[in-house]
Coordinates of C-alpha atoms and ligand atoms in Angstrom, one line a residue:
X1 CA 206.5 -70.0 -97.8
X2 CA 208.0 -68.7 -94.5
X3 CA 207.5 -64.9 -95.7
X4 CA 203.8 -65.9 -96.6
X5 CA 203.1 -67.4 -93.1
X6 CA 204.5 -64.6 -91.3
X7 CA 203.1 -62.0 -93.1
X8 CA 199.5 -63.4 -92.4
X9 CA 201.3 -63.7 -88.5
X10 CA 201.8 -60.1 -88.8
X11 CA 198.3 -59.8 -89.7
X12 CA 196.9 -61.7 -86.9
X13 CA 198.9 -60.0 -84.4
X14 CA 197.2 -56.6 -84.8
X15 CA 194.0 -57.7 -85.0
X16 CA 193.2 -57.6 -81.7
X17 CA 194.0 -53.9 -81.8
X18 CA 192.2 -53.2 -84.3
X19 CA 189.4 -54.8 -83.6
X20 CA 189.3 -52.7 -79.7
X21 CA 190.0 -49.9 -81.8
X22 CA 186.5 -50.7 -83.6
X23 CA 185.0 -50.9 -80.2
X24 CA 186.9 -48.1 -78.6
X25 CA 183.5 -46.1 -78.4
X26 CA 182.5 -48.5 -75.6
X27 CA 185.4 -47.5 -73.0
X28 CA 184.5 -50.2 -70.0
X29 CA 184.6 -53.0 -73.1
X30 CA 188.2 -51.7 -74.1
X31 CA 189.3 -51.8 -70.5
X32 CA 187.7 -55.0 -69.8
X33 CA 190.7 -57.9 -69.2
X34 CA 188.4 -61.2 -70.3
X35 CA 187.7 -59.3 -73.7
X36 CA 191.1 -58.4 -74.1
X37 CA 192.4 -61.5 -73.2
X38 CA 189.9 -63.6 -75.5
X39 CA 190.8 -61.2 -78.5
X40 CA 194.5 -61.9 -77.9
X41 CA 194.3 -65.7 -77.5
X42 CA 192.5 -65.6 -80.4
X43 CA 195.3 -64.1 -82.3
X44 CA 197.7 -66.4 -80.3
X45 CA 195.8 -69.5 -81.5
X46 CA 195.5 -68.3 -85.1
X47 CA 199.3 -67.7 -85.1
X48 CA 200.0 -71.1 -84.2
X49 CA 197.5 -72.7 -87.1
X50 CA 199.2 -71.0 -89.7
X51 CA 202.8 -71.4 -88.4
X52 CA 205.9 -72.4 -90.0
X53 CA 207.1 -75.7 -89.2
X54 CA 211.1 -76.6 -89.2
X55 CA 213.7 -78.0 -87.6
X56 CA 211.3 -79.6 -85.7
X57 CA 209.8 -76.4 -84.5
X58 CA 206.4 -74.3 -85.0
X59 CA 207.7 -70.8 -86.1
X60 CA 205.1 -68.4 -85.7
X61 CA 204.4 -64.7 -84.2
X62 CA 202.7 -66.4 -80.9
X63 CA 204.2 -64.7 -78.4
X64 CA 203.5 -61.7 -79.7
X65 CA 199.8 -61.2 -78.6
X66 CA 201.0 -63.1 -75.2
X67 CA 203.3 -60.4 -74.4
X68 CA 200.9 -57.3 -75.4
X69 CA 198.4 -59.0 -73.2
X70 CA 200.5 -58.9 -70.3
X71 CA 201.5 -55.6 -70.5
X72 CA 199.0 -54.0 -72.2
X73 CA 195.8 -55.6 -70.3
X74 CA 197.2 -57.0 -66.7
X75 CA 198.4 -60.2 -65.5
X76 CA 194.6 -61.6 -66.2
X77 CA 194.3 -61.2 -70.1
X78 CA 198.3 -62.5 -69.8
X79 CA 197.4 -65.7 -68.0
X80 CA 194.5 -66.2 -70.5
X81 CA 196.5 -66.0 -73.4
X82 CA 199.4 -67.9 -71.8
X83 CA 197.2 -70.8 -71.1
X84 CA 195.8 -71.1 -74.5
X85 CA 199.3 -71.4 -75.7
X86 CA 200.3 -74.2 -73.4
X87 CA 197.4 -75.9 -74.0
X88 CA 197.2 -75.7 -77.7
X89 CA 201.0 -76.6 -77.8
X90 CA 200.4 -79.7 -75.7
X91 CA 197.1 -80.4 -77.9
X92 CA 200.0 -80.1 -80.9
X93 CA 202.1 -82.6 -79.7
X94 CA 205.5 -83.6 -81.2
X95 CA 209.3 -83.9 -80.2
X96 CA 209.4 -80.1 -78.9
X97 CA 206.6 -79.9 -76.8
X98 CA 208.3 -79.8 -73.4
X99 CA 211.0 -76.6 -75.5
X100 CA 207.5 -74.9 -76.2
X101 CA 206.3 -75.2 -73.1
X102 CA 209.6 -74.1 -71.5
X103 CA 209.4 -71.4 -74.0
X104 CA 205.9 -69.6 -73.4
X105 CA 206.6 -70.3 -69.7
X106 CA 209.8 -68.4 -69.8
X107 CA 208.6 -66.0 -72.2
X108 CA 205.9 -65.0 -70.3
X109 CA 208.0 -64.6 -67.1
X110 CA 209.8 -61.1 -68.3
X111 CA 206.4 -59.3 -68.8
X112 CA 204.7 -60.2 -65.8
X113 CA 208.0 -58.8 -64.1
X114 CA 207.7 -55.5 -65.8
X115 CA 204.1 -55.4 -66.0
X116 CA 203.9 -52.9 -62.8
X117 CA 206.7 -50.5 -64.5
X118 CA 205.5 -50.4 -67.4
X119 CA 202.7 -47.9 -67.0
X120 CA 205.4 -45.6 -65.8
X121 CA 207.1 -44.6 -68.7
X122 CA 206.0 -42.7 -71.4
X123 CA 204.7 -44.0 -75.0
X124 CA 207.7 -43.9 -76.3
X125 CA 209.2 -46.2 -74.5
X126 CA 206.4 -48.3 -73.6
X127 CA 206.9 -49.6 -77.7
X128 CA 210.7 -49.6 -76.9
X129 CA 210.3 -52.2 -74.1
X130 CA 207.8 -53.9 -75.7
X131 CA 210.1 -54.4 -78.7
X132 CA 212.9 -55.5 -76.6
X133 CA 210.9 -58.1 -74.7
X134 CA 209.5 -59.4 -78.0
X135 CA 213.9 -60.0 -78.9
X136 CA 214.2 -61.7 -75.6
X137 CA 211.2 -64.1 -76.8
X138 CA 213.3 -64.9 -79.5
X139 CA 216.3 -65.1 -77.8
X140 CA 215.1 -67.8 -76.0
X141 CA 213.8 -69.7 -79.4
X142 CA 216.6 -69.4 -80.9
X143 CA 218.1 -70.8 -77.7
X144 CA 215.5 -73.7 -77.9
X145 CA 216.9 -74.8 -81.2
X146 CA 220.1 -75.1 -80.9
X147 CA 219.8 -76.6 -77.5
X148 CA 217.4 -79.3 -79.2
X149 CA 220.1 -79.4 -81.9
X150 CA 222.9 -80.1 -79.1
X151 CA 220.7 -83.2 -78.0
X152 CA 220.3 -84.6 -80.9
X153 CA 223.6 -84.6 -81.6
X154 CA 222.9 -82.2 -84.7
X155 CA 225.0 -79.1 -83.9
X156 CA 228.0 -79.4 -85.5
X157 CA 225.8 -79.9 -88.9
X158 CA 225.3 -76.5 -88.6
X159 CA 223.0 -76.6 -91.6
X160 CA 220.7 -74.1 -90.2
X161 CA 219.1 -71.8 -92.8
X162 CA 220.2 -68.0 -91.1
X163 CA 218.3 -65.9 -93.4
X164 CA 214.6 -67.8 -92.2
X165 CA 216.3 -67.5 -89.2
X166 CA 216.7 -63.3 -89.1
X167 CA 213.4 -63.1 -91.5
X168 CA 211.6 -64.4 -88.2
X169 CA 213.4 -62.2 -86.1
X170 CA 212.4 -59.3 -88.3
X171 CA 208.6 -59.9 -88.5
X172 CA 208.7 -60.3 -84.9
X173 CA 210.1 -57.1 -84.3
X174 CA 208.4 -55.3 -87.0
X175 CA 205.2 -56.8 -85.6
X176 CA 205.8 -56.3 -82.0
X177 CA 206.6 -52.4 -82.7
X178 CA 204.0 -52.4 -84.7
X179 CA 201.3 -53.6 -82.7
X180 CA 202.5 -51.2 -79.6
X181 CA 202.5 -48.5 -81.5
X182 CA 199.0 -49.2 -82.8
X183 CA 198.0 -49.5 -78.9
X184 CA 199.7 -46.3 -77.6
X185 CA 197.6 -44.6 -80.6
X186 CA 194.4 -46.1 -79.3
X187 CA 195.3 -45.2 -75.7
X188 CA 196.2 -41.6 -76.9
X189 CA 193.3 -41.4 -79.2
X190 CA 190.9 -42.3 -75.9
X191 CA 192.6 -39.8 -73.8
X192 CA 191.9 -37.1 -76.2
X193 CA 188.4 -37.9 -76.5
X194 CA 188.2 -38.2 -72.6
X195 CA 189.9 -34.6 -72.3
X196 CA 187.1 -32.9 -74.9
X197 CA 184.5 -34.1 -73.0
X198 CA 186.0 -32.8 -70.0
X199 CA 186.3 -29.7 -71.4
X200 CA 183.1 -29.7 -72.2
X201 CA 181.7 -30.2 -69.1
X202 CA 184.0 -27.5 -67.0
X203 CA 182.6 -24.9 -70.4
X204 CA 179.2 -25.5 -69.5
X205 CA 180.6 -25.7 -65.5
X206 CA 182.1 -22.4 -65.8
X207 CA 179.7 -20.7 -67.7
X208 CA 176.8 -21.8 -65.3
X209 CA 179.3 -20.6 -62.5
X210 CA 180.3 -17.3 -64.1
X211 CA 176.2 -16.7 -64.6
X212 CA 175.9 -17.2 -60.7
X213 CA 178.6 -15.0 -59.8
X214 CA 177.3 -12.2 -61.7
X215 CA 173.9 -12.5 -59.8
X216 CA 175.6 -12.9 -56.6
X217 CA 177.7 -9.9 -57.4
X218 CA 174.7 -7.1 -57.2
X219 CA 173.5 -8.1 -53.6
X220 CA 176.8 -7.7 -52.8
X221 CA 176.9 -4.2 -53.8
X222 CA 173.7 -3.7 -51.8
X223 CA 174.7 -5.0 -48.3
X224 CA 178.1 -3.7 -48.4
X225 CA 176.4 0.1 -49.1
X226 CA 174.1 -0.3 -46.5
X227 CA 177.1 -1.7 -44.0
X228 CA 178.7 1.2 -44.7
X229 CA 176.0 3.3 -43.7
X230 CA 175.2 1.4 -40.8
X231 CA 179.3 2.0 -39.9
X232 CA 178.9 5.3 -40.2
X233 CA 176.1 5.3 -36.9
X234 CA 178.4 2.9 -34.8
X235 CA 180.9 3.4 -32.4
X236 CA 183.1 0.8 -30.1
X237 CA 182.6 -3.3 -30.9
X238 CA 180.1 -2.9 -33.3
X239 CA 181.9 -0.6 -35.5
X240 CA 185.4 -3.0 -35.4
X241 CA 183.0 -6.1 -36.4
X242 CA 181.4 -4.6 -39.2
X243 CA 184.9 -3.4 -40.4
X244 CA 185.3 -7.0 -40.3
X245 CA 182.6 -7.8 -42.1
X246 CA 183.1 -5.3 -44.8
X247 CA 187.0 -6.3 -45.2
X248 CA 185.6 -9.9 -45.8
X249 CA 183.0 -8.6 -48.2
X250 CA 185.9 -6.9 -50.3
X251 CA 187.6 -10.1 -50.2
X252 CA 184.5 -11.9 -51.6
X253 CA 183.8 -8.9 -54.3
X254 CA 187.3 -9.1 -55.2
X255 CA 187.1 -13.0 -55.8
X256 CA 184.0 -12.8 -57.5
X257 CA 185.3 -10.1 -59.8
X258 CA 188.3 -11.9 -60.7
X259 CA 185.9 -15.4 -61.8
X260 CA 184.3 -13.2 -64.1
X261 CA 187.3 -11.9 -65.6
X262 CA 188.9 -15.4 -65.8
X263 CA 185.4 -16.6 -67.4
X264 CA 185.2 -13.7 -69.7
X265 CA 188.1 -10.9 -69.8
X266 CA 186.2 -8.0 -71.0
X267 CA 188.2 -5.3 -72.8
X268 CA 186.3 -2.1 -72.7
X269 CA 188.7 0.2 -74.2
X270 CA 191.5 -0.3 -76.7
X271 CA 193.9 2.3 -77.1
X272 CA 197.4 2.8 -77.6
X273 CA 200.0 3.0 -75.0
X274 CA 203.6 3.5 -74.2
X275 CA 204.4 -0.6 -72.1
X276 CA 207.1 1.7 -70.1
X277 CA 204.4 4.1 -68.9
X278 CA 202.1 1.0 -67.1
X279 CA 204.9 -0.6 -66.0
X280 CA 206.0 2.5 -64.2
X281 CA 202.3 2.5 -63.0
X282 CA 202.7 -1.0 -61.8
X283 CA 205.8 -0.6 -60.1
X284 CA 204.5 2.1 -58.2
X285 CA 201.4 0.5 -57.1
X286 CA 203.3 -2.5 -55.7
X287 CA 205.6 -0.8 -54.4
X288 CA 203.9 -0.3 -50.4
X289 CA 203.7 -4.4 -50.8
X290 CA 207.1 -4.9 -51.5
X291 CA 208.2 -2.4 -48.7
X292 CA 206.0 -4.3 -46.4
X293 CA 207.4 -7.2 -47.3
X294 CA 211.0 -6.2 -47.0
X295 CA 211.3 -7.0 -50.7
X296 CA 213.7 -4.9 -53.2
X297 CA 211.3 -4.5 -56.4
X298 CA 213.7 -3.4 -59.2
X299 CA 212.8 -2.2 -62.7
X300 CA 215.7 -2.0 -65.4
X301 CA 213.2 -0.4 -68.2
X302 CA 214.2 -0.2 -71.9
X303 CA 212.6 3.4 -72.9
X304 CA 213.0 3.1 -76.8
X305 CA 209.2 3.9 -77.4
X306 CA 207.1 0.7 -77.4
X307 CA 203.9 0.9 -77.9
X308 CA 201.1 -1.6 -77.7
X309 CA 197.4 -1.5 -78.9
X310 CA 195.3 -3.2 -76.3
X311 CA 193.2 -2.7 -73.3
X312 CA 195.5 -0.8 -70.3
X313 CA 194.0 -1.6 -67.2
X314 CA 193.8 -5.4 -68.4
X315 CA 197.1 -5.8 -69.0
X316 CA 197.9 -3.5 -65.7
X317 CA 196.0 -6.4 -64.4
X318 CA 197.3 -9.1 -65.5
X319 CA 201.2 -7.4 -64.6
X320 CA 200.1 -6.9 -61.0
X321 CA 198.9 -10.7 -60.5
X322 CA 202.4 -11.6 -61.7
X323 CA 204.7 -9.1 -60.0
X324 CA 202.6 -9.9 -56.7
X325 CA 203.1 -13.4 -56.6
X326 CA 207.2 -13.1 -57.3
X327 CA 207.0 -10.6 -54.1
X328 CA 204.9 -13.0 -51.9
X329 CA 206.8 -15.7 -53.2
X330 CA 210.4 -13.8 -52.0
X331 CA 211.4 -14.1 -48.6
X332 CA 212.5 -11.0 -46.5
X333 CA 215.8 -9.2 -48.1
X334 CA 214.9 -11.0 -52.0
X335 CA 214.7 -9.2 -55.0
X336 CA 212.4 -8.7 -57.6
X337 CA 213.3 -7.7 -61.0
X338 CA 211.2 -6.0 -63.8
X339 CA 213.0 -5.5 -66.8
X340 CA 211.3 -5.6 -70.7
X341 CA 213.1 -6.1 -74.1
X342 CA 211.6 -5.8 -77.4
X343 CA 212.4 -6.6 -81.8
X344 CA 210.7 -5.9 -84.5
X345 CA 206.4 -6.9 -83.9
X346 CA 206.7 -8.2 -79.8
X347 CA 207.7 -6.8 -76.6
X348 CA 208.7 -9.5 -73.6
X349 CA 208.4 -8.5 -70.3
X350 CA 210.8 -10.6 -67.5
X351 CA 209.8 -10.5 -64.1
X352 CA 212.6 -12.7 -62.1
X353 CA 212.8 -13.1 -58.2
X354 CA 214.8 -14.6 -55.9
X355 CA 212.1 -16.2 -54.4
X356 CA 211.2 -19.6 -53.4
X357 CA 210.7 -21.4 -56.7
X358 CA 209.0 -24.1 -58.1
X359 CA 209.2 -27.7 -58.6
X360 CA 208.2 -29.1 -62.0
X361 CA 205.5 -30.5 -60.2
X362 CA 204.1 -27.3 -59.1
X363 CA 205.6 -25.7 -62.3
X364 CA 202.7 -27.7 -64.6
X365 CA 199.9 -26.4 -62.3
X366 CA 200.3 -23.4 -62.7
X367 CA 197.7 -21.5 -64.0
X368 CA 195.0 -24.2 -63.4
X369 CA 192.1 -22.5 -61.8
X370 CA 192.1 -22.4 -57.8
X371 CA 195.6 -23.7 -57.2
X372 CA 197.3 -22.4 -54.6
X373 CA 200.1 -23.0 -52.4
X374 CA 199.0 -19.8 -49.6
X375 CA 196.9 -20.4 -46.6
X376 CA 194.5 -17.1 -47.8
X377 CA 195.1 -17.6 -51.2
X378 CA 192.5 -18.2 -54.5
X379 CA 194.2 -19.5 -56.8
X380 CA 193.0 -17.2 -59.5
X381 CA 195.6 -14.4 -60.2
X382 CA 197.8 -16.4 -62.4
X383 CA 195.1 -17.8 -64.5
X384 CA 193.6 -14.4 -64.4
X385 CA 196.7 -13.6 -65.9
X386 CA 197.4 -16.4 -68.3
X387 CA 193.9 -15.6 -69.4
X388 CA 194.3 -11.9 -70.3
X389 CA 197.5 -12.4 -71.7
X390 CA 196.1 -14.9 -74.3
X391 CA 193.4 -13.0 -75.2
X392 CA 195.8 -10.0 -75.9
X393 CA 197.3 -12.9 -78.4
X394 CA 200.5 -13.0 -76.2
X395 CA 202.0 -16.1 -74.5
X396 CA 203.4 -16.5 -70.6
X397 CA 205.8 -19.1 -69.7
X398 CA 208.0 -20.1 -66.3
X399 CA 211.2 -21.0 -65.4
X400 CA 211.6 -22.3 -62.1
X401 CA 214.2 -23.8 -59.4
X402 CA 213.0 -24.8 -56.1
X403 CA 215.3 -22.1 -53.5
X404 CA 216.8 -20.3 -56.6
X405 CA 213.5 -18.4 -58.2
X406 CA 211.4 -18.0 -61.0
X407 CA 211.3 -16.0 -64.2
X408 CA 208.3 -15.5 -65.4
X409 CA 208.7 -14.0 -69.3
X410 CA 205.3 -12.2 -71.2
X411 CA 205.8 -11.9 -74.9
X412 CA 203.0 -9.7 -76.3
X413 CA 202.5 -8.7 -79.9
X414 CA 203.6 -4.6 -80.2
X415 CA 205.3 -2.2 -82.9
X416 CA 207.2 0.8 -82.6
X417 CA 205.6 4.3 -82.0
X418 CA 206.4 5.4 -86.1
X419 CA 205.2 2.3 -87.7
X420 CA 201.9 2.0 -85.7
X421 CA 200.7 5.6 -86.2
X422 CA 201.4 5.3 -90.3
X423 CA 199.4 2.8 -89.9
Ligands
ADP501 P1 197.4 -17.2 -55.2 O1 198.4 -16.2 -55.4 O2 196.0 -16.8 -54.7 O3 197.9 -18.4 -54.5 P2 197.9 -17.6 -58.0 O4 197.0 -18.2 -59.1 O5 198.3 -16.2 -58.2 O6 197.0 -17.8 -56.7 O7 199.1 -18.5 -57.8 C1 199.0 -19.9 -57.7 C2 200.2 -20.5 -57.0 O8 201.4 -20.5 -57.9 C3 200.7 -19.8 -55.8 O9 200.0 -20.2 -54.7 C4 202.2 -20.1 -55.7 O10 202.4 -21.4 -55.1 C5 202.6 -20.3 -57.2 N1 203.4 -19.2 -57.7 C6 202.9 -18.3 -58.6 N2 203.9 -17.4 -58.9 C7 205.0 -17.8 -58.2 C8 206.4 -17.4 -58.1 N3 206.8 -16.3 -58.8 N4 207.2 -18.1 -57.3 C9 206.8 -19.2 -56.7 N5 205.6 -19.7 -56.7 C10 204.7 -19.0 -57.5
MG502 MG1 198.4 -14.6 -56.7

């Protein structure tokens, strides 16, 4: 009989989340408190009609929608709930009224206390510490009884019946776990949803952005000939402000340029390559930069005949946006280091530096468009980067330490010279 009741309490108690689940297409219903609050004392108030009674108590699963409401839906769908149990326990009557009261008061307490924390940890645990409050609700009926055994002078009977006793304690659990676990589905299930269409909108953003820059990009051509030209015939002031002009025009182009290639990395010619030879061709590029910086860029090269088949000035690229940012990123008298090391079908390029490092907060923005830490920076080269290296089916990641450095590792897929030219 006690099984059969608390299996149909078990039932009741998620309910509720199904039911939001049903109406999760409506997002500003789900959220609302009063809805979530009705729903829940609902299931509260169900729980008690079909509860257990003995030893002079009402067992039941009630507390169970009381303390999802508070910390699922705020202190307002808590207090609803919390006053549909008091009043339907005092509509109930009996010996124990004032223990039940006591009870859902006290009961209610530890969730309202944690309420404000409880958004801070992650799901996991969020279903941990709902489970554990839902064991100090019964702690506190178990409590109840024996303190209403001790005034009736009943105690030392000891006649109670310990496994009811656990079975309670088990559906509470089972159906406390159970019922935040449903949640943190539904929450994660909304998030997704809310993340595709945000997606979708920044496609359709970028897209309509990329089109724009690609106009802009041919008037830009045009003026910055004819400023040429016109730099050519001018001497004194005029000629230093339309250096100016056509330095910032550069900057402009080169922005522009690097949009397009985020929004659309074009590979125009795929050939096979040696990874040595355009690393060499990178190093010596960025060299001047490092000099200027008073940066030592090292390259410990393993010559045993890589080869890749992909497009070379893309990935020359994409290495030069990295290998840049670990030189601005070292201070005066750092080190960069460029080494590569390959098995059987990839090749992994490591570019460590002593520079300034990252914290983990910086560390998981990385490559979002237009982040930047640098007064004249844009925020594109490493999602430039990421970008290209993707498309090339390769992967990036970071390590980082705030003051230590960063190593930034580039696995791309490549053979060796023999196997690819049986091929
Ligand atoms: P930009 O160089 O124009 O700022 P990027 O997309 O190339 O844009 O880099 C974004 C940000 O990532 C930089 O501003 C910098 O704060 C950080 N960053 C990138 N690489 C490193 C690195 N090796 N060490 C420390 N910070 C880095
Ligand atoms: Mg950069």
């Amino acid at each position: 009989m006690l099984a059969e009741k608390l299996l149909l309490n078990l039932l009741i108690t998620i309910a509720p989340v199904l039911l939001c689940s049903a109406l999760a297409d409506n997002k500003q219903r789900l959220n609302n408190p009063f809805i979530c609050g009705l729903l829940q004392s609902t299931s509260a108030l169900a729980c008690m009609i079909f509860s257990y009674s003995n030893y002079g108590f009402n067992w039941d699963l009630r507390y169970v929608p009381l303390i999802l409401a508070f910390l699922y839906a705020g202190p307002i769908a808590g207090g609803m709930v919390l006053s549909a149990i008091i009043c339907a326990r005092i509509l109930m009557g009996g010996d124990t009224v004032l223990f039940g009261l006591v009870n859902s008061l006290l009961t209610a307490l530890v969730p309202l206390l944690f309420m404000k924390k409880f958004w801070n940890y992650p799901p996991n645990k969020r279903v941990l510490l709902s489970t554990l409050i839902g064991g100090w609700s019964l702690i506190l009926c178990y409590s109840s009884l024996t303190t209403f055994r001790y005034f009736e002078g009943d105690i030392f009977k000891l006649d109670f019946n310990v496994p009811d006793l656990l079975l309670v304690g088990l559906i509470d659990t089972i159906a406390i776990a159970l019922a935040a676990k449903l949640n943190e589905g539904m929450i994660e299930k909304n998030k997704m949803k809310e993340e595709i269409q945000r997606a979708e909108k920044l496609n359709t953003l970028g897209e309509l952005a990329a089109s724009i820059a690609h106009e802009v990009r041919n008037p830009l051509t045009v003026v910055k000939g004819f400023l040429q030209l016109m730099q050519q015939q001018e001497a004194g002031k005029n000629y230093e402000y339309l250096s100016l002009v056509l330095s910032e025009l550069a900057r402009a182009e080169s922005i522009i340029n690097d949009y397009l290639n985020f929004a659309k990395p074009k590979f125009e010619k795929i050939e096979e390559f040696l990874l040595t030879e355009v690393l060499s061709e990178v190093m010596m590029l960025l060299a001047p930069l490092a000099a200027k910086q008073s940066v030592q860029l090292e390259s410990q090269l393993d010559y045993s005949g890589f080869i890749l088949f992909t497009d070379r000035n893309q990935l020359k690229q994409a290495l030069v946006n990295l290998i840049k940012n670990a030189i601005e990123a070292t201070p005066e008298g750092g080190k960069v280091t460029i080494h590569n090391k390959s098995d059987q079908t990839s090749a992994s390029i490591l570019i460590s530096d002593t520079g300034k490092g990252m914290t983990p907060e910086q560390l998981s923005r990385i490559g979002t468009l237009f982040y930047t830490t640098k007064d004249k920076g844009t925020g594109l080269g490493t999602s430039v980067s990421l970008r290209i290296i993707e498309t090339m089916s390769g992967k990036v990641s970071y390590q980082s330490k705030p003051g230590v450095g960063t190593i930034v590792t580039m696995v791309l897929p490549a053979g060796r010279k023999e196997e690819l030219v049986n091929i």
